[in-house]
PDB file of C-alpha atoms in Angstrom:
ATOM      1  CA  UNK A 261     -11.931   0.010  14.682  1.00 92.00           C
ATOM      2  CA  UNK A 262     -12.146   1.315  10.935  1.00 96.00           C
ATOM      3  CA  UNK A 263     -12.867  -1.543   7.947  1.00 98.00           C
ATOM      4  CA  UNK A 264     -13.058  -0.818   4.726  1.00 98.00           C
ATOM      5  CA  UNK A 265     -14.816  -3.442   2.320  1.00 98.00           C
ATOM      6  CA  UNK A 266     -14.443  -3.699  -1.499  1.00 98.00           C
ATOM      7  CA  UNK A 267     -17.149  -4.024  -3.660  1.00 98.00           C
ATOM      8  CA  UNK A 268     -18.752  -4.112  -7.289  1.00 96.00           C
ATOM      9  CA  UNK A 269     -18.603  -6.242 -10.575  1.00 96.00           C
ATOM     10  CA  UNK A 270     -15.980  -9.282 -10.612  1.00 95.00           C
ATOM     11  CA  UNK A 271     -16.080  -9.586 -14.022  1.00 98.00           C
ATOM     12  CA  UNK A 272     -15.420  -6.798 -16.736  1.00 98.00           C
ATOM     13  CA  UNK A 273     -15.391  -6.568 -20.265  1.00 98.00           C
ATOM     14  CA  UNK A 274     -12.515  -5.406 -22.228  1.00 97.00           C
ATOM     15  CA  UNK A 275     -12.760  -1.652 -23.241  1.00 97.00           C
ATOM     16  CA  UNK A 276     -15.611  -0.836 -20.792  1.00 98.00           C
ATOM     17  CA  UNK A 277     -15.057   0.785 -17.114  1.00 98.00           C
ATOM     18  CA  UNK A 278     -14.560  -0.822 -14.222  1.00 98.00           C
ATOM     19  CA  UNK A 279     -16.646   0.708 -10.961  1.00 98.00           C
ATOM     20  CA  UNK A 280     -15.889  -0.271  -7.814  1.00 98.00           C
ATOM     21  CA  UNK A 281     -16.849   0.968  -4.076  1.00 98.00           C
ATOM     22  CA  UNK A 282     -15.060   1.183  -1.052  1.00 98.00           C
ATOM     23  CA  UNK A 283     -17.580   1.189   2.007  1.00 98.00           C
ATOM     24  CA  UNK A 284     -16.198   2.171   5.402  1.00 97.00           C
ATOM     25  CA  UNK A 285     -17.241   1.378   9.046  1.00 97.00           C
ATOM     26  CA  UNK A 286     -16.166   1.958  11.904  1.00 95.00           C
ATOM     27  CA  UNK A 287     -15.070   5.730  11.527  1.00 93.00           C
ATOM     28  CA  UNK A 288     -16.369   8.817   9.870  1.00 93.00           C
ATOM     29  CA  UNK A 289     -14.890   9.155   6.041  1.00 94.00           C
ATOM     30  CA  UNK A 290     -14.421  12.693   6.764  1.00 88.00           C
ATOM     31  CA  UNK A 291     -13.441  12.668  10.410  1.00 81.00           C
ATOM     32  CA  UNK A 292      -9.137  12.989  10.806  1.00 77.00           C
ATOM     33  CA  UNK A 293      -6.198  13.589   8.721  1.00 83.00           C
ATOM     34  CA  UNK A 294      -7.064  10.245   6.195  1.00 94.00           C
ATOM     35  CA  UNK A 295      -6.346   9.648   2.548  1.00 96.00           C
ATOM     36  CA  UNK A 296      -8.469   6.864   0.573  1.00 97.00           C
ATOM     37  CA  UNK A 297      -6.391   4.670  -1.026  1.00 98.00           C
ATOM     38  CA  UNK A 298      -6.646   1.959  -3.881  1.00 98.00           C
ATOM     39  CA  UNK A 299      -3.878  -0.581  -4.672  1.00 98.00           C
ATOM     40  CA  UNK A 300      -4.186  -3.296  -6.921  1.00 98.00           C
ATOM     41  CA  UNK A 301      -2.272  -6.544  -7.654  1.00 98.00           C
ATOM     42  CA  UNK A 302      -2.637  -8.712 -10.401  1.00 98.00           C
ATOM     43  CA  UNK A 303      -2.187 -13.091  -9.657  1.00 97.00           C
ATOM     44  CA  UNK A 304       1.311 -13.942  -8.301  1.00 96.00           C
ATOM     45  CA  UNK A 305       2.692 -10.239  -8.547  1.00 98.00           C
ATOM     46  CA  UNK A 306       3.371  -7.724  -6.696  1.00 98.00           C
ATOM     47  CA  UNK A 307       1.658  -4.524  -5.476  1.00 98.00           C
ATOM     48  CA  UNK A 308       0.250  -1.590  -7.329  1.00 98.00           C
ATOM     49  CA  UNK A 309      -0.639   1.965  -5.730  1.00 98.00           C
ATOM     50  CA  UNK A 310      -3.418   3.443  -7.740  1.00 98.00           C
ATOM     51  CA  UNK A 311      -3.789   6.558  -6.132  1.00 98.00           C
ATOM     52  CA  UNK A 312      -5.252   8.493  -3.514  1.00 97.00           C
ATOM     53  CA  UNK A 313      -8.407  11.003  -1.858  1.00 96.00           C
ATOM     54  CA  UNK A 314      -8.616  12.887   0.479  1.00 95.00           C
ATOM     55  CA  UNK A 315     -11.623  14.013   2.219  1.00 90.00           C
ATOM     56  CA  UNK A 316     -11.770  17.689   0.542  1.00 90.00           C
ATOM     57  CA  UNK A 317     -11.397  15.999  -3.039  1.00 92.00           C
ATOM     58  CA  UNK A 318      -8.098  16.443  -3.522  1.00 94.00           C
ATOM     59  CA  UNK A 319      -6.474  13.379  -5.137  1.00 96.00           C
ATOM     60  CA  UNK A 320      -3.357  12.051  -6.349  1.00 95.00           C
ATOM     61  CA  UNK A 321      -2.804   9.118  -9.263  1.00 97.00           C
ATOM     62  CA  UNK A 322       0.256   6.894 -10.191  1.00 97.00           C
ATOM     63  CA  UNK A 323       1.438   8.638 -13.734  1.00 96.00           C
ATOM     64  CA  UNK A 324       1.046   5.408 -15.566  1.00 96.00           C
ATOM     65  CA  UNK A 325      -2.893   5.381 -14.779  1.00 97.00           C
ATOM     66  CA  UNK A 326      -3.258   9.006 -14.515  1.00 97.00           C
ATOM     67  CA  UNK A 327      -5.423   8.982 -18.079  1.00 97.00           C
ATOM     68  CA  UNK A 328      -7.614   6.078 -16.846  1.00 98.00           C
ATOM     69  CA  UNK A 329      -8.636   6.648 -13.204  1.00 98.00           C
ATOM     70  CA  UNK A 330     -10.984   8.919 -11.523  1.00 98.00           C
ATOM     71  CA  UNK A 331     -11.294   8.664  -7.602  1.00 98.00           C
ATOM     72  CA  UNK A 332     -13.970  10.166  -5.914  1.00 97.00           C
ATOM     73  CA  UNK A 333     -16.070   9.666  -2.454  1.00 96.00           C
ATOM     74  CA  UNK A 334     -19.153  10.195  -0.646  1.00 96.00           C
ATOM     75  CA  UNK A 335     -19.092  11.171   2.408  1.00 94.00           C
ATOM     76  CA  UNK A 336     -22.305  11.331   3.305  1.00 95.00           C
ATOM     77  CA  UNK A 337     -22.212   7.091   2.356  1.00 97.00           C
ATOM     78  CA  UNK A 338     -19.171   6.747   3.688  1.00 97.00           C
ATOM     79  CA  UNK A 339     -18.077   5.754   0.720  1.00 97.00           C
ATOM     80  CA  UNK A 340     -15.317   6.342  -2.050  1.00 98.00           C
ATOM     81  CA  UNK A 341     -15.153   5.204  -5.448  1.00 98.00           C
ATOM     82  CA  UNK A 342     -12.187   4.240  -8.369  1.00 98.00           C
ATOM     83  CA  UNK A 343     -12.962   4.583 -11.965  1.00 98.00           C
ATOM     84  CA  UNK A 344     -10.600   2.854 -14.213  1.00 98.00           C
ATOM     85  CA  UNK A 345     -11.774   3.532 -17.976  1.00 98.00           C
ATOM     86  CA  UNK A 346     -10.840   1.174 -21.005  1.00 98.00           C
ATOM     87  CA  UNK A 347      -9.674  -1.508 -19.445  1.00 98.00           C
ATOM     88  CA  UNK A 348      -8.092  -4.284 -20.611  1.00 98.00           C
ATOM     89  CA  UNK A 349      -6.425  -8.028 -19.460  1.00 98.00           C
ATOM     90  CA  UNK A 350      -3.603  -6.439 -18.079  1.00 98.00           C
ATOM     91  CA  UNK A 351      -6.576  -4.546 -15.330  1.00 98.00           C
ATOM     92  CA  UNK A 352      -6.866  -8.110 -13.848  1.00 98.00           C
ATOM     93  CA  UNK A 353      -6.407  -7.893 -10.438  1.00 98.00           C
ATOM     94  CA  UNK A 354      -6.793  -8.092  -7.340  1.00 98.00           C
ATOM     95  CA  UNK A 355      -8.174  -4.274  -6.042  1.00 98.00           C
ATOM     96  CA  UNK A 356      -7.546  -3.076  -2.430  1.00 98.00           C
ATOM     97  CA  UNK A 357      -8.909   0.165  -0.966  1.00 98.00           C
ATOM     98  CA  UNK A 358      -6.871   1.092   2.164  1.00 98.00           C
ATOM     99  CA  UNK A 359      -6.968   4.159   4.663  1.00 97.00           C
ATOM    100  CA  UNK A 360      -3.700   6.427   4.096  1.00 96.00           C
ATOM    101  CA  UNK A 361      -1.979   8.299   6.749  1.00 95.00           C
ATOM    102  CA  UNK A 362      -0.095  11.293   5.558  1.00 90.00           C
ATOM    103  CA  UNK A 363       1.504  14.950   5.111  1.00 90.00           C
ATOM    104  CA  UNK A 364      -1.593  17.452   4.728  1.00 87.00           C
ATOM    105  CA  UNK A 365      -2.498  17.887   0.828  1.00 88.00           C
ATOM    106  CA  UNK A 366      -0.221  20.819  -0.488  1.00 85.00           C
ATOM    107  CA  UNK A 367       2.491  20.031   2.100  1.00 87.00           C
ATOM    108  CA  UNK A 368       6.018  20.601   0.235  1.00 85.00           C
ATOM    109  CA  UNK A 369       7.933  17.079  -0.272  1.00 82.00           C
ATOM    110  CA  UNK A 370      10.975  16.775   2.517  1.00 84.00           C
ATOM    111  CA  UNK A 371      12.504  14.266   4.308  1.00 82.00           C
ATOM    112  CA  UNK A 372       9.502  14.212   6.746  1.00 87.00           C
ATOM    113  CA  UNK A 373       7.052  13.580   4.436  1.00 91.00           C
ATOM    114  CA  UNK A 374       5.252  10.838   4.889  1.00 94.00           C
ATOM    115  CA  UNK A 375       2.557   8.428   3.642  1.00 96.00           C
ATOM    116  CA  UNK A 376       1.490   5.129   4.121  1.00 97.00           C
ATOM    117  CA  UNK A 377      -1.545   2.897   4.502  1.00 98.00           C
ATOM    118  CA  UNK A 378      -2.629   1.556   7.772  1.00 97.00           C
ATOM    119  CA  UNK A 379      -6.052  -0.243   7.436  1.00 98.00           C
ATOM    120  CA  UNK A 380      -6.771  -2.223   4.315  1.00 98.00           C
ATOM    121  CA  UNK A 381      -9.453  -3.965   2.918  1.00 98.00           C
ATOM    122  CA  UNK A 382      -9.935  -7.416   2.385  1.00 98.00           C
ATOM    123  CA  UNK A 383      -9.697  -7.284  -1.397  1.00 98.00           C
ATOM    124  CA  UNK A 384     -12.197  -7.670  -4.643  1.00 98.00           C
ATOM    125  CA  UNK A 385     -11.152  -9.807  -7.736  1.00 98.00           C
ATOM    126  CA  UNK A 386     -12.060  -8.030 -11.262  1.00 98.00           C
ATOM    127  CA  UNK A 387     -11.404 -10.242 -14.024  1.00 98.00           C
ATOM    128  CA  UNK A 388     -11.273  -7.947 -17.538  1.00 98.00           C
ATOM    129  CA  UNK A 389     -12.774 -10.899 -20.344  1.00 97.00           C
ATOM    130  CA  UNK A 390     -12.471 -10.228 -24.138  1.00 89.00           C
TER     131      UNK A 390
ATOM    132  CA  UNK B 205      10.639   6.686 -12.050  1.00 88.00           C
ATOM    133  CA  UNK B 206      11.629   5.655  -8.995  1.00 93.00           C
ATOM    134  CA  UNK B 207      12.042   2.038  -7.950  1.00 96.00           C
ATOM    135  CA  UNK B 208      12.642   0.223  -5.128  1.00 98.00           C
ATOM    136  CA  UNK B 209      13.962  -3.388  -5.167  1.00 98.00           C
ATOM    137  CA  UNK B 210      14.169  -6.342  -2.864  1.00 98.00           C
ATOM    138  CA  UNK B 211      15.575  -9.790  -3.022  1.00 98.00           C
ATOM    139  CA  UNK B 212      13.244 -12.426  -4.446  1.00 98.00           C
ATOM    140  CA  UNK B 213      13.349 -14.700  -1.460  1.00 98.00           C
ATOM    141  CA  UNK B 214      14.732 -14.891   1.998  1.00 98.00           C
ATOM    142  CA  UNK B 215      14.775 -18.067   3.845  1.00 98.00           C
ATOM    143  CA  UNK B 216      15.580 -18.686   7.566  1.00 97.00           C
ATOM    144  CA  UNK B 217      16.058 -21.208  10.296  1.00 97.00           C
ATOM    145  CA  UNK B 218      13.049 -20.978  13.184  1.00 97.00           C
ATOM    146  CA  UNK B 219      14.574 -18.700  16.263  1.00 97.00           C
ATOM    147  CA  UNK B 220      16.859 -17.491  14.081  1.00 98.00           C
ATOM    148  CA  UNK B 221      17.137 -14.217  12.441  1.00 98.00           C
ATOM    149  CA  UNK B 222      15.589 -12.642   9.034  1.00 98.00           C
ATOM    150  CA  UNK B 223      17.048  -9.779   7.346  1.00 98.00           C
ATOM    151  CA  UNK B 224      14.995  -8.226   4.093  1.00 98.00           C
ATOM    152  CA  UNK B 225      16.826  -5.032   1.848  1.00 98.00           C
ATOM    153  CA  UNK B 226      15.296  -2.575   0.222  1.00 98.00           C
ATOM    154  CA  UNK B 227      17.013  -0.505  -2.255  1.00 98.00           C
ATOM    155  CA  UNK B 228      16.717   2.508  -3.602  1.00 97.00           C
ATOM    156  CA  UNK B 229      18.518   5.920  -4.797  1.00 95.00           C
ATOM    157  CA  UNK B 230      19.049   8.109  -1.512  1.00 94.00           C
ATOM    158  CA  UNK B 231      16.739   6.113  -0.336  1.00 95.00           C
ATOM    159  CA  UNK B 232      17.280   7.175   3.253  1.00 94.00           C
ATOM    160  CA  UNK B 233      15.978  10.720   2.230  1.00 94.00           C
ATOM    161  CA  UNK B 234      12.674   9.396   2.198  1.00 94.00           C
ATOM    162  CA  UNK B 235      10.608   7.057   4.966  1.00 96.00           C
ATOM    163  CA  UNK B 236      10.383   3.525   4.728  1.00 98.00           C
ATOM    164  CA  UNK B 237       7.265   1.450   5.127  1.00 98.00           C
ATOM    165  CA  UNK B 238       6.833  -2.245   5.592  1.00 98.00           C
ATOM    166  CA  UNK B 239       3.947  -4.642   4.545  1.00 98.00           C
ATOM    167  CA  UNK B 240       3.599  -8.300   5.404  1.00 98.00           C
ATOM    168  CA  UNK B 241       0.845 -10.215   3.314  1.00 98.00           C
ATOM    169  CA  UNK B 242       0.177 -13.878   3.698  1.00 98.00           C
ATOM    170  CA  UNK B 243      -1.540 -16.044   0.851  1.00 96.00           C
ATOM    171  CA  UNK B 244      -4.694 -14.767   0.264  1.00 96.00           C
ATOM    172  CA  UNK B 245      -4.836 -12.039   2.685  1.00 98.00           C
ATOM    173  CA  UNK B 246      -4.738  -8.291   2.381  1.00 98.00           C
ATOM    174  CA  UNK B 247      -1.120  -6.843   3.454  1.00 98.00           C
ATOM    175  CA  UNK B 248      -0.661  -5.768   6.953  1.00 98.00           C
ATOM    176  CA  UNK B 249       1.545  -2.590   8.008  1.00 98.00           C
ATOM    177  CA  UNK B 250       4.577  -4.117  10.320  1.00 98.00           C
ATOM    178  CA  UNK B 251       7.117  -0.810  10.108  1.00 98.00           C
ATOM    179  CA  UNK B 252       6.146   2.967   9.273  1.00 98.00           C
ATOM    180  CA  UNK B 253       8.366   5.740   9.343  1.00 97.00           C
ATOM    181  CA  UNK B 254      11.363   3.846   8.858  1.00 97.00           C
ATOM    182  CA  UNK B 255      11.499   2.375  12.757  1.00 98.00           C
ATOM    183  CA  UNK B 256       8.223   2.326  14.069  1.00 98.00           C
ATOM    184  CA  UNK B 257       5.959  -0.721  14.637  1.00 98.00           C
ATOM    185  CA  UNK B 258       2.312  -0.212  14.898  1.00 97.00           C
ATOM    186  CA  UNK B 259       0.168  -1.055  17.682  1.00 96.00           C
ATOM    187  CA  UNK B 260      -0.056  -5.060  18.179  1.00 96.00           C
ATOM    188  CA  UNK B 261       2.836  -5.489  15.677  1.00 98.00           C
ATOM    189  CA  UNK B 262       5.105  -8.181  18.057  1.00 97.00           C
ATOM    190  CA  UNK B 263       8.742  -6.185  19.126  1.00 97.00           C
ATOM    191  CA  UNK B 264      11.010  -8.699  17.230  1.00 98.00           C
ATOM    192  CA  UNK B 265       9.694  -6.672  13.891  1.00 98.00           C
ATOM    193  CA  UNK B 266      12.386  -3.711  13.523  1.00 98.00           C
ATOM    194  CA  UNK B 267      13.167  -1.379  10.625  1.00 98.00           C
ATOM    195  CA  UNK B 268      16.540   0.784   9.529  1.00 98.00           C
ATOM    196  CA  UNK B 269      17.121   2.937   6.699  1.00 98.00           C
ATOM    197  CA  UNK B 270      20.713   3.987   6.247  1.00 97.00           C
ATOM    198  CA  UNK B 271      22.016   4.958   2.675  1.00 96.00           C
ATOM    199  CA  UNK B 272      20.207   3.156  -0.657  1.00 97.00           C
ATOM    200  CA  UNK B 273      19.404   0.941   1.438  1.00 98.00           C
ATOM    201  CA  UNK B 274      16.272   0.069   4.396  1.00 98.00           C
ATOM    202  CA  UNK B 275      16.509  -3.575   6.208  1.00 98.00           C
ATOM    203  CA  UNK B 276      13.651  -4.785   7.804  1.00 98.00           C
ATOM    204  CA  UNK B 277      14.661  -7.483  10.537  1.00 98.00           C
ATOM    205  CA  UNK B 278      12.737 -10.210  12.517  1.00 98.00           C
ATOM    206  CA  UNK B 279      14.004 -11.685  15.344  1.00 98.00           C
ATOM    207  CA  UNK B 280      13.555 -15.198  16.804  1.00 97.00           C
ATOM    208  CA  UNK B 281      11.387 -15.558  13.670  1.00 98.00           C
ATOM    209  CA  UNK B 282       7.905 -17.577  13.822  1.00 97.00           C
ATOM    210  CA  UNK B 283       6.280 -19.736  11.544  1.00 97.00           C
ATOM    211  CA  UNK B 284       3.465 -17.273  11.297  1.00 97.00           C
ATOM    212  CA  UNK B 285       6.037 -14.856   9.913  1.00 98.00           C
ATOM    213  CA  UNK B 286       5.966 -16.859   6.753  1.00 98.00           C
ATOM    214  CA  UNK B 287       4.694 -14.611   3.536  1.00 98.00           C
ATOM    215  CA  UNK B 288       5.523 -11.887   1.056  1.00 98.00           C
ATOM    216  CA  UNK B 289       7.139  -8.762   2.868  1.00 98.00           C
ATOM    217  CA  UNK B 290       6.555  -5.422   0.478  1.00 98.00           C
ATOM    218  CA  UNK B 291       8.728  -2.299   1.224  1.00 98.00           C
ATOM    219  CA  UNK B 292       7.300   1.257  -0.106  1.00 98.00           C
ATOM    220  CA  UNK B 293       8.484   4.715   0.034  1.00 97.00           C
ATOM    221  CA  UNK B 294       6.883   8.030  -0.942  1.00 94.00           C
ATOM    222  CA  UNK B 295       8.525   9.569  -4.911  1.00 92.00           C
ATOM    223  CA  UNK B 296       7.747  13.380  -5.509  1.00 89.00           C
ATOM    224  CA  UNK B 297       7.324  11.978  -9.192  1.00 88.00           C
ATOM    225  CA  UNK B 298       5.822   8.699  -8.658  1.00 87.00           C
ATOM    226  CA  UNK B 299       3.825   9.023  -5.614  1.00 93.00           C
ATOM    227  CA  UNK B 300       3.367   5.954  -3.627  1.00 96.00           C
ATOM    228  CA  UNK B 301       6.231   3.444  -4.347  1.00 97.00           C
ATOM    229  CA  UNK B 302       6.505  -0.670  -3.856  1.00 98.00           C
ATOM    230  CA  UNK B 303       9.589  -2.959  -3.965  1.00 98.00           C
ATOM    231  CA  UNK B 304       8.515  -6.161  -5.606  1.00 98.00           C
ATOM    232  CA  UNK B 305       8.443  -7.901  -3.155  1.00 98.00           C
ATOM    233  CA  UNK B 306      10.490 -10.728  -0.507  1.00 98.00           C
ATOM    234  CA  UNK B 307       8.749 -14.168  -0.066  1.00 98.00           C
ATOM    235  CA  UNK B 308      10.131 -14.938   3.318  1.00 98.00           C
ATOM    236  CA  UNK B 309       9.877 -18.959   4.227  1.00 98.00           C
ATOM    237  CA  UNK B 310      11.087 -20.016   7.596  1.00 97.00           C
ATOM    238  CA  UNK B 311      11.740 -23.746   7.492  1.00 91.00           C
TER     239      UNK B 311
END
C-alpha cells in the first residue's frame, strides 16, 4: 500500500520560496504509469491542483502558478519536490501531494482522457508571515 | 478557464438519499471524478471515470455524467458520509479542475 507524507518548513516568509518534500513508501516512485501530484487548499476553501510529474520529468502546472512553481523528484529518494517562489499570504495553505493516475504524457486530449488522484497525503500547513 | 460548480450544501435525512451536481460546459465530454474529505482529513477518491468506485468505496456511492451536468448519489446515506464532496474534471487549458465544493450534512 503506497503513502505519501508531506514535509518541510510550516512557516514562510513573505517573498521567499517555499520547499517542500513529498516522501513515498510503499511503492517504487518510478515503478507504473503514476503522476506526482500537489494540491493545495487554503483554511475553509476549497481545493487547488498545483500541478503534476511524472516519472521521466515531464510536468504539467495550473496557468495561474505556472511562473511560480517548479516540480521535480528523486527517484532514487523516492522523493518529489514543489517549489513555489515569491510567495505571499494568499500561499497559505494547506499542501497535499497525491499519486495521479492518468493518460501517458503526450497522449492527445479526447473524451477518454483521463486523470485523477488516487492516494493522497495527509497534508502539511505552510503559513506565509510578513 | 474552465469551471466546474456545485451547490454550497446538501442536506439529507439518514436512509435516505443524497444527490450532489456538478456543472460544467459539455461537461459530459470529459470524465468525472469524486472526492469526499472530512474535517481535517486529506480527501478520499469515492467515483473515477465518471461511474466507477474504487476498491473499498461502499456500493451505495454511484456517479453519472449526462450533459453539463455529473450527479454523484449516495444511497441509504450514513452518518459517516458527513463532509465536503469535491467534483474535478480534466481542461485541455486548465489541467486538473475542482468544483468548489458540497458540504453534505445528514441530520
Amino acid at each position: 500500500q503506497v503513502v505519501l507524507q508531506e514535509s518541510g518548513p510550516g512557516l514562510v516568509k513573505a517573498s521567499q520560496t517555499l520547499s517542500l518534500t513529498c516522501g513515498v513508501s510503499g511503492g517504487s516512485i518510478n515503478s507504473g504509469n503514476y503522476y506526482w501530484s500537489w494540491i493545495r487548499q487554503p483554511a475553509g476553501k476549497g481545493l487547488e491542483w498545483i500541478g503534476r510529474i511524472y516519472a521521466s520529468g515531464y510536468t504539467n502546472y495550473t496557468p495561474s502558478l505556472k511562473s511560480r512553481v517548479i516540480l521535480s523528484l528523486d527517484a532514487s529518494k523516492n522523493q518529489f519536490y514543489l517549489k513555489l517562489t515569491s510567495v505571499t499570504a494568499a500561499d497559505t495553505a494547506v499542501y497535499y501531494c497525491a499519486r495521479g493516475r492518468g493518460s501517458a504524457p503526450g497522449t492527445s486530449p479526447s473524451r477518454f482522457y483521463y486523470y485523477y488522484m488516487d492516494v493522497w497525503g495527509k497534508g502539511t500547513t505552510v503559513t506565509v508571515s510578513s | 478557464s474552465y469551471e466546474l460548480t456545485q451547490p454550497p450544501s446538501v442536506s439529507v435525512s439518514p436512509g435516505q438519499t443524497a444527490t450532489i451536481s456538478c456543472s460544467g460546459d459539455k461537461l459530459d465530454e470529459a470524465y468525472v471524478y469524486w472526492y469526499h474529505q472530512k474535517p481535517g482529513q486529506s480527501p478520499v477518491l469515492v467515483i473515477y471515470q465518471d461511474t466507477r468506485r474504487p476498491s473499498g468505496i461502499p456500493e451505495r456511492f454511484s456517479g453519472s455524467n449526462s450533459g453539463n451536468t455529473a450527479t454523484l448519489t449516495i444511497s441509504g446515506t450514513q452518518s459517516t458520509d458527513e463532509g465536503d464532496y469535491y467534483c474535478q474534471a480534466w481542461d485541455t487549458s486548465t489541467y486538473v479542475v475542482f468544483g468548489g465544493g458540497t458540504k453534505l450534512t445528514v441530520l
